[in-house]
Amino acid sequence: AQSVAQPEDQVNVAEGNPLTVKCTYSVSGNPYLFWYVQYPNRGLQFLLKYITGDNLVKGSYGFEAEFNKSQTSFHLKKPSALVSDSALYFCAVRVGVEVTGGGNKLTFGTGTQLKVEL
Amino acid sequence: ETGVTQTPRHLVMGMTNKKSLKCEQHLGHNAMYWYKQSAKKPLELMFVYNFKEQTENNSVPSRFSPECPNSSHLFLHLHTLQPEDSALYLCASSQDMTSGSYEQFFGPGTRLTVL
């Protein structure tokens, strides 16, 4: 079975400090990995994805994530956090095989609440 | 959530009511999804449509009935719901289902409260 784990319910960081939000996955075959962010009373917004190629993926708002196959991880990072980054972050992995009807079914983690303080 | 709209944004209904949630995407996508988001739980995929055809029903109770009249519109018809159905219902769309590399775009959600 495919799954995603976000081990931290909440991450607190001071503004200007680097931040990391952790994600590990379990999937058969090669994973497609995604990060989404959700602000209060809003839907999920796509941040970045890993499909293949360079293990370091850059996304929106200065975020990046590093794919580590040996550790089955896809941690989200940002060099310098902003108060406006405070939100709920979801990691997701694609399940199924790349055929019609199963190719885009995402399994999400439970989310990590990021709080950036002054 | 740009490009995917949902109405209403908030809905309060009794257990005997019938209501519908509407989703519209303006992105030219061919796949649309309904998710249920409850507090402290992962997003639950409910239904998937690809080119207007339902390709996934994730063991959803029959009191939830989806409808996809075209690739741009998706409805979720609700009847005789239970209080535990109270949640945020999210609609999403993606290019199509043929590649898992396509990210999904989400609407703002409908906050449903069942009394």
PDB file of C-alpha atoms in Angstrom:
ATOM      1  CA  ALA A   1       0.000   0.000   0.000  1.00  0.00           C
ATOM      2  CA  GLN A   2       1.176   3.524  -0.754  1.00  0.00           C
ATOM      3  CA  SER A   3       1.469   5.978   2.090  1.00  0.00           C
ATOM      4  CA  VAL A   4       2.890   9.279   3.179  1.00  0.00           C
ATOM      5  CA  ALA A   5       4.018  10.221   6.667  1.00  0.00           C
ATOM      6  CA  GLN A   6       4.474  13.703   8.032  1.00  0.00           C
ATOM      7  CA  PRO A   7       5.901  13.023  11.476  1.00  0.00           C
ATOM      8  CA  GLU A   8       5.429  16.515  12.882  1.00  0.00           C
ATOM      9  CA  ASP A   9       1.987  17.968  13.533  1.00  0.00           C
ATOM     10  CA  GLN A  10       3.511  21.409  14.021  1.00  0.00           C
ATOM     11  CA  VAL A  11       6.812  23.113  13.277  1.00  0.00           C
ATOM     12  CA  ASN A  12       7.753  26.415  14.870  1.00  0.00           C
ATOM     13  CA  VAL A  13      10.515  28.589  13.471  1.00  0.00           C
ATOM     14  CA  ALA A  14      11.675  32.168  13.904  1.00  0.00           C
ATOM     15  CA  GLU A  15      11.420  34.512  10.945  1.00  0.00           C
ATOM     16  CA  GLY A  16      14.653  34.594   8.996  1.00  0.00           C
ATOM     17  CA  ASN A  17      15.693  31.129  10.087  1.00  0.00           C
ATOM     18  CA  PRO A  18      15.721  28.145   7.752  1.00  0.00           C
ATOM     19  CA  LEU A  19      12.759  25.821   7.894  1.00  0.00           C
ATOM     20  CA  THR A  20      12.266  22.137   7.173  1.00  0.00           C
ATOM     21  CA  VAL A  21       9.006  20.249   6.982  1.00  0.00           C
ATOM     22  CA  LYS A  22       9.528  16.503   6.891  1.00  0.00           C
ATOM     23  CA  CYS A  23       7.893  13.916   4.655  1.00  0.00           C
ATOM     24  CA  THR A  24       8.576  10.239   4.104  1.00  0.00           C
ATOM     25  CA  TYR A  25       6.796   7.974   1.692  1.00  0.00           C
ATOM     26  CA  SER A  26       6.187   4.381   0.802  1.00  0.00           C
ATOM     27  CA  VAL A  27       5.190   3.451  -2.735  1.00  0.00           C
ATOM     28  CA  SER A  28       5.746   0.650  -5.197  1.00  0.00           C
ATOM     29  CA  GLY A  29       7.970   1.702  -8.031  1.00  0.00           C
ATOM     30  CA  ASN A  30       9.168   5.220  -8.715  1.00  0.00           C
ATOM     31  CA  PRO A  31       7.284   7.903  -6.799  1.00  0.00           C
ATOM     32  CA  TYR A  32       5.844  11.159  -8.010  1.00  0.00           C
ATOM     33  CA  LEU A  33       5.955  13.506  -5.011  1.00  0.00           C
ATOM     34  CA  PHE A  34       4.173  16.777  -4.387  1.00  0.00           C
ATOM     35  CA  TRP A  35       3.981  19.533  -1.793  1.00  0.00           C
ATOM     36  CA  TYR A  36       0.884  21.645  -1.279  1.00  0.00           C
ATOM     37  CA  VAL A  37       0.152  24.527   1.093  1.00  0.00           C
ATOM     38  CA  GLN A  38      -3.200  25.456   2.595  1.00  0.00           C
ATOM     39  CA  TYR A  39      -3.944  28.851   4.109  1.00  0.00           C
ATOM     40  CA  PRO A  40      -6.934  29.286   6.444  1.00  0.00           C
ATOM     41  CA  ASN A  41     -10.299  28.981   4.690  1.00  0.00           C
ATOM     42  CA  ARG A  42      -8.599  28.276   1.375  1.00  0.00           C
ATOM     43  CA  GLY A  43      -8.026  25.270  -0.824  1.00  0.00           C
ATOM     44  CA  LEU A  44      -4.676  23.606  -1.374  1.00  0.00           C
ATOM     45  CA  GLN A  45      -2.116  25.407  -3.500  1.00  0.00           C
ATOM     46  CA  PHE A  46       0.534  23.520  -5.442  1.00  0.00           C
ATOM     47  CA  LEU A  47       4.109  24.347  -4.380  1.00  0.00           C
ATOM     48  CA  LEU A  48       6.382  21.917  -6.198  1.00  0.00           C
ATOM     49  CA  LYS A  49       6.777  18.384  -7.458  1.00  0.00           C
ATOM     50  CA  TYR A  50       9.406  15.741  -8.072  1.00  0.00           C
ATOM     51  CA  ILE A  51       8.917  13.564 -11.111  1.00  0.00           C
ATOM     52  CA  THR A  52      12.397  12.600 -12.224  1.00  0.00           C
ATOM     53  CA  GLY A  53      15.847  14.082 -12.673  1.00  0.00           C
ATOM     54  CA  ASP A  54      17.542  16.475 -10.255  1.00  0.00           C
ATOM     55  CA  ASN A  55      16.908  15.502  -6.652  1.00  0.00           C
ATOM     56  CA  LEU A  56      16.620  19.150  -5.594  1.00  0.00           C
ATOM     57  CA  VAL A  57      13.386  20.660  -6.781  1.00  0.00           C
ATOM     58  CA  LYS A  58      12.631  24.368  -6.630  1.00  0.00           C
ATOM     59  CA  GLY A  59       9.105  25.670  -6.342  1.00  0.00           C
ATOM     60  CA  SER A  60       6.947  28.673  -5.568  1.00  0.00           C
ATOM     61  CA  TYR A  61       7.642  31.327  -2.902  1.00  0.00           C
ATOM     62  CA  GLY A  62      11.281  30.284  -2.447  1.00  0.00           C
ATOM     63  CA  PHE A  63      10.503  26.746  -1.330  1.00  0.00           C
ATOM     64  CA  GLU A  64      12.514  23.744  -2.388  1.00  0.00           C
ATOM     65  CA  ALA A  65      12.471  20.047  -1.619  1.00  0.00           C
ATOM     66  CA  GLU A  66      15.048  17.329  -1.759  1.00  0.00           C
ATOM     67  CA  PHE A  67      14.220  13.860  -2.975  1.00  0.00           C
ATOM     68  CA  ASN A  68      16.220  11.172  -1.170  1.00  0.00           C
ATOM     69  CA  LYS A  69      15.531   7.734  -2.564  1.00  0.00           C
ATOM     70  CA  SER A  70      17.592   5.800  -0.027  1.00  0.00           C
ATOM     71  CA  GLN A  71      15.780   7.446   2.875  1.00  0.00           C
ATOM     72  CA  THR A  72      12.429   7.576   1.026  1.00  0.00           C
ATOM     73  CA  SER A  73      12.101  11.195   2.020  1.00  0.00           C
ATOM     74  CA  PHE A  74      11.000  14.415   0.362  1.00  0.00           C
ATOM     75  CA  HIS A  75      11.544  17.171   2.913  1.00  0.00           C
ATOM     76  CA  LEU A  76      10.372  20.702   2.194  1.00  0.00           C
ATOM     77  CA  LYS A  77      12.842  23.481   2.885  1.00  0.00           C
ATOM     78  CA  LYS A  78      13.238  27.215   2.738  1.00  0.00           C
ATOM     79  CA  PRO A  79      16.450  29.100   3.550  1.00  0.00           C
ATOM     80  CA  SER A  80      14.758  32.025   5.299  1.00  0.00           C
ATOM     81  CA  ALA A  81      11.243  31.745   6.714  1.00  0.00           C
ATOM     82  CA  LEU A  82       8.657  34.523   6.578  1.00  0.00           C
ATOM     83  CA  VAL A  83       5.703  35.084   8.889  1.00  0.00           C
ATOM     84  CA  SER A  84       3.504  34.825   5.793  1.00  0.00           C
ATOM     85  CA  ASP A  85       4.715  31.232   5.311  1.00  0.00           C
ATOM     86  CA  SER A  86       2.624  30.204   8.321  1.00  0.00           C
ATOM     87  CA  ALA A  87       0.136  27.670   6.961  1.00  0.00           C
ATOM     88  CA  LEU A  88      -0.695  23.977   6.739  1.00  0.00           C
ATOM     89  CA  TYR A  89       1.605  21.971   4.491  1.00  0.00           C
ATOM     90  CA  PHE A  90       0.748  18.674   2.832  1.00  0.00           C
ATOM     91  CA  CYS A  91       3.017  16.143   1.217  1.00  0.00           C
ATOM     92  CA  ALA A  92       1.480  13.797  -1.347  1.00  0.00           C
ATOM     93  CA  VAL A  93       2.571  10.819  -3.398  1.00  0.00           C
ATOM     94  CA  ARG A  94       1.030   9.453  -6.532  1.00  0.00           C
ATOM     95  CA  VAL A  95      -0.401   5.978  -6.271  1.00  0.00           C
ATOM     96  CA  GLY A  96      -1.293   3.537  -8.954  1.00  0.00           C
ATOM     97  CA  VAL A  97       0.296   2.989 -12.308  1.00  0.00           C
ATOM     98  CA  GLU A  98       0.649   5.340 -15.219  1.00  0.00           C
ATOM     99  CA  VAL A  99      -2.373   4.200 -17.136  1.00  0.00           C
ATOM    100  CA  THR A 100      -5.734   5.783 -17.702  1.00  0.00           C
ATOM    101  CA  GLY A 101      -7.850   5.775 -14.583  1.00  0.00           C
ATOM    102  CA  GLY A 102      -5.072   5.316 -12.083  1.00  0.00           C
ATOM    103  CA  GLY A 103      -2.348   7.688 -13.038  1.00  0.00           C
ATOM    104  CA  ASN A 104      -3.212  10.704 -10.967  1.00  0.00           C
ATOM    105  CA  LYS A 105      -4.547   9.390  -7.686  1.00  0.00           C
ATOM    106  CA  LEU A 106      -2.749  11.174  -4.867  1.00  0.00           C
ATOM    107  CA  THR A 107      -2.276   9.967  -1.322  1.00  0.00           C
ATOM    108  CA  PHE A 108      -1.839  12.834   1.128  1.00  0.00           C
ATOM    109  CA  GLY A 109      -0.167  13.050   4.486  1.00  0.00           C
ATOM    110  CA  THR A 110      -1.983  14.405   7.522  1.00  0.00           C
ATOM    111  CA  GLY A 111      -0.376  17.817   7.181  1.00  0.00           C
ATOM    112  CA  THR A 112       2.131  19.853   9.179  1.00  0.00           C
ATOM    113  CA  GLN A 113       1.185  23.206  10.645  1.00  0.00           C
ATOM    114  CA  LEU A 114       4.041  25.655  10.148  1.00  0.00           C
ATOM    115  CA  LYS A 115       4.179  28.634  12.476  1.00  0.00           C
ATOM    116  CA  VAL A 116       6.719  31.351  11.781  1.00  0.00           C
ATOM    117  CA  GLU A 117       7.157  33.874  14.578  1.00  0.00           C
ATOM    118  CA  LEU A 118       8.814  37.253  14.719  1.00  0.00           C
TER     119      LEU A 118
ATOM    120  CA  GLU B   1      -7.140  27.925  -5.933  1.00  0.00           C
ATOM    121  CA  THR B   2      -7.087  30.193  -8.918  1.00  0.00           C
ATOM    122  CA  GLY B   3      -9.011  28.719 -11.800  1.00  0.00           C
ATOM    123  CA  VAL B   4     -11.226  26.396  -9.745  1.00  0.00           C
ATOM    124  CA  THR B   5     -14.320  27.836  -8.109  1.00  0.00           C
ATOM    125  CA  GLN B   6     -16.721  26.232  -5.666  1.00  0.00           C
ATOM    126  CA  THR B   7     -20.168  27.260  -4.483  1.00  0.00           C
ATOM    127  CA  PRO B   8     -21.435  27.668  -1.913  1.00  0.00           C
ATOM    128  CA  ARG B   9     -18.484  28.400   0.339  1.00  0.00           C
ATOM    129  CA  HIS B  10     -20.476  27.543   3.441  1.00  0.00           C
ATOM    130  CA  LEU B  11     -23.497  25.285   3.836  1.00  0.00           C
ATOM    131  CA  VAL B  12     -25.518  24.310   6.880  1.00  0.00           C
ATOM    132  CA  MET B  13     -28.103  21.593   6.370  1.00  0.00           C
ATOM    133  CA  GLY B  14     -30.299  19.282   8.343  1.00  0.00           C
ATOM    134  CA  MET B  15     -30.095  15.532   8.019  1.00  0.00           C
ATOM    135  CA  THR B  16     -33.270  15.394   5.935  1.00  0.00           C
ATOM    136  CA  ASN B  17     -32.302  18.120   3.482  1.00  0.00           C
ATOM    137  CA  LYS B  18     -31.131  17.753  -0.098  1.00  0.00           C
ATOM    138  CA  LYS B  19     -28.454  20.105  -1.347  1.00  0.00           C
ATOM    139  CA  SER B  20     -25.799  20.257  -4.046  1.00  0.00           C
ATOM    140  CA  LEU B  21     -22.229  21.465  -4.168  1.00  0.00           C
ATOM    141  CA  LYS B  22     -20.933  22.946  -7.403  1.00  0.00           C
ATOM    142  CA  CYS B  23     -17.433  23.076  -8.803  1.00  0.00           C
ATOM    143  CA  GLU B  24     -16.262  24.775 -11.981  1.00  0.00           C
ATOM    144  CA  GLN B  25     -12.787  24.836 -13.471  1.00  0.00           C
ATOM    145  CA  HIS B  26     -11.573  27.362 -16.012  1.00  0.00           C
ATOM    146  CA  LEU B  27      -8.254  25.675 -16.775  1.00  0.00           C
ATOM    147  CA  GLY B  28      -9.199  23.478 -19.703  1.00  0.00           C
ATOM    148  CA  HIS B  29      -8.575  20.339 -17.668  1.00  0.00           C
ATOM    149  CA  ASN B  30     -10.170  16.973 -18.314  1.00  0.00           C
ATOM    150  CA  ALA B  31     -10.024  15.327 -14.890  1.00  0.00           C
ATOM    151  CA  MET B  32     -11.950  16.469 -11.826  1.00  0.00           C
ATOM    152  CA  TYR B  33     -11.984  15.233  -8.232  1.00  0.00           C
ATOM    153  CA  TRP B  34     -13.953  15.473  -5.002  1.00  0.00           C
ATOM    154  CA  TYR B  35     -12.078  15.256  -1.690  1.00  0.00           C
ATOM    155  CA  LYS B  36     -13.271  15.334   1.890  1.00  0.00           C
ATOM    156  CA  GLN B  37     -11.076  17.115   4.440  1.00  0.00           C
ATOM    157  CA  SER B  38     -11.770  16.479   8.101  1.00  0.00           C
ATOM    158  CA  ALA B  39      -9.770  17.809  11.019  1.00  0.00           C
ATOM    159  CA  LYS B  40      -6.694  15.755  11.937  1.00  0.00           C
ATOM    160  CA  LYS B  41      -7.249  13.334   9.055  1.00  0.00           C
ATOM    161  CA  PRO B  42      -5.618  13.005   5.634  1.00  0.00           C
ATOM    162  CA  LEU B  43      -7.530  14.211   2.638  1.00  0.00           C
ATOM    163  CA  GLU B  44      -9.924  11.513   1.503  1.00  0.00           C
ATOM    164  CA  LEU B  45     -10.422  11.057  -2.208  1.00  0.00           C
ATOM    165  CA  MET B  46     -14.119  10.513  -2.892  1.00  0.00           C
ATOM    166  CA  PHE B  47     -14.697  10.546  -6.648  1.00  0.00           C
ATOM    167  CA  VAL B  48     -12.699  10.994  -9.835  1.00  0.00           C
ATOM    168  CA  TYR B  49     -13.945  11.872 -13.295  1.00  0.00           C
ATOM    169  CA  ASN B  50     -11.819  11.735 -16.423  1.00  0.00           C
ATOM    170  CA  PHE B  51     -13.303  13.140 -19.645  1.00  0.00           C
ATOM    171  CA  LYS B  52     -16.712  13.136 -17.908  1.00  0.00           C
ATOM    172  CA  GLU B  53     -16.494   9.447 -17.058  1.00  0.00           C
ATOM    173  CA  GLN B  54     -16.354   8.358 -13.435  1.00  0.00           C
ATOM    174  CA  THR B  55     -13.158   6.400 -12.891  1.00  0.00           C
ATOM    175  CA  GLU B  56     -13.064   6.221  -9.118  1.00  0.00           C
ATOM    176  CA  ASN B  57     -15.583   5.804  -6.329  1.00  0.00           C
ATOM    177  CA  ASN B  58     -13.626   5.400  -3.159  1.00  0.00           C
ATOM    178  CA  SER B  59     -16.279   3.451  -1.225  1.00  0.00           C
ATOM    179  CA  VAL B  60     -18.313   6.581  -0.664  1.00  0.00           C
ATOM    180  CA  PRO B  61     -21.785   6.160   0.897  1.00  0.00           C
ATOM    181  CA  SER B  62     -24.670   6.508  -1.517  1.00  0.00           C
ATOM    182  CA  ARG B  63     -25.921   9.623   0.275  1.00  0.00           C
ATOM    183  CA  PHE B  64     -23.205  11.377  -1.761  1.00  0.00           C
ATOM    184  CA  SER B  65     -23.971  11.390  -5.482  1.00  0.00           C
ATOM    185  CA  PRO B  66     -21.582  12.996  -7.986  1.00  0.00           C
ATOM    186  CA  GLU B  67     -22.460  14.375 -11.387  1.00  0.00           C
ATOM    187  CA  CYS B  68     -20.146  15.565 -14.146  1.00  0.00           C
ATOM    188  CA  PRO B  69     -22.115  16.987 -17.085  1.00  0.00           C
ATOM    189  CA  ASN B  70     -18.982  18.206 -18.876  1.00  0.00           C
ATOM    190  CA  SER B  71     -15.262  18.525 -18.260  1.00  0.00           C
ATOM    191  CA  SER B  72     -15.633  21.954 -16.682  1.00  0.00           C
ATOM    192  CA  HIS B  73     -18.352  21.244 -14.134  1.00  0.00           C
ATOM    193  CA  LEU B  74     -18.668  18.853 -11.249  1.00  0.00           C
ATOM    194  CA  PHE B  75     -21.477  18.523  -8.742  1.00  0.00           C
ATOM    195  CA  LEU B  76     -21.873  16.672  -5.480  1.00  0.00           C
ATOM    196  CA  HIS B  77     -25.490  15.981  -4.582  1.00  0.00           C
ATOM    197  CA  LEU B  78     -26.158  15.473  -0.899  1.00  0.00           C
ATOM    198  CA  HIS B  79     -29.142  13.834   0.783  1.00  0.00           C
ATOM    199  CA  THR B  80     -29.893  12.427   4.229  1.00  0.00           C
ATOM    200  CA  LEU B  81     -26.439  13.241   5.498  1.00  0.00           C
ATOM    201  CA  GLN B  82     -25.115  12.460   8.948  1.00  0.00           C
ATOM    202  CA  PRO B  83     -23.391  14.838  11.399  1.00  0.00           C
ATOM    203  CA  GLU B  84     -20.098  13.000  10.789  1.00  0.00           C
ATOM    204  CA  ASP B  85     -20.280  14.171   7.174  1.00  0.00           C
ATOM    205  CA  SER B  86     -19.516  17.693   8.362  1.00  0.00           C
ATOM    206  CA  ALA B  87     -16.199  18.639   6.751  1.00  0.00           C
ATOM    207  CA  LEU B  88     -14.527  20.766   4.116  1.00  0.00           C
ATOM    208  CA  TYR B  89     -15.288  19.415   0.660  1.00  0.00           C
ATOM    209  CA  LEU B  90     -12.628  20.223  -1.893  1.00  0.00           C
ATOM    210  CA  CYS B  91     -12.860  20.044  -5.640  1.00  0.00           C
ATOM    211  CA  ALA B  92      -9.743  19.698  -7.777  1.00  0.00           C
ATOM    212  CA  SER B  93      -8.849  19.363 -11.441  1.00  0.00           C
ATOM    213  CA  SER B  94      -5.856  18.223 -13.451  1.00  0.00           C
ATOM    214  CA  GLN B  95      -4.859  17.947 -17.084  1.00  0.00           C
ATOM    215  CA  ASP B  96      -6.136  14.381 -17.284  1.00  0.00           C
ATOM    216  CA  MET B  97      -5.524  10.951 -15.812  1.00  0.00           C
ATOM    217  CA  THR B  98      -3.000   9.621 -18.278  1.00  0.00           C
ATOM    218  CA  SER B  99       0.024  10.899 -16.428  1.00  0.00           C
ATOM    219  CA  GLY B 100       0.703  10.970 -12.731  1.00  0.00           C
ATOM    220  CA  SER B 101       3.043  13.899 -13.198  1.00  0.00           C
ATOM    221  CA  TYR B 102       0.206  16.398 -13.545  1.00  0.00           C
ATOM    222  CA  GLU B 103      -0.426  18.384 -10.404  1.00  0.00           C
ATOM    223  CA  GLN B 104      -3.944  18.966  -9.217  1.00  0.00           C
ATOM    224  CA  PHE B 105      -5.429  22.426  -8.784  1.00  0.00           C
ATOM    225  CA  PHE B 106      -7.833  22.895  -5.897  1.00  0.00           C
ATOM    226  CA  GLY B 107     -10.836  25.095  -5.302  1.00  0.00           C
ATOM    227  CA  PRO B 108     -11.371  26.961  -2.020  1.00  0.00           C
ATOM    228  CA  GLY B 109     -13.743  24.323  -0.683  1.00  0.00           C
ATOM    229  CA  THR B 110     -17.258  24.207   0.737  1.00  0.00           C
ATOM    230  CA  ARG B 111     -17.474  24.115   4.520  1.00  0.00           C
ATOM    231  CA  LEU B 112     -20.406  21.783   5.223  1.00  0.00           C
ATOM    232  CA  THR B 113     -22.106  21.509   8.582  1.00  0.00           C
ATOM    233  CA  VAL B 114     -24.764  18.851   9.104  1.00  0.00           C
ATOM    234  CA  LEU B 115     -27.039  19.444  12.062  1.00  0.00           C
TER     235      LEU B 115
END
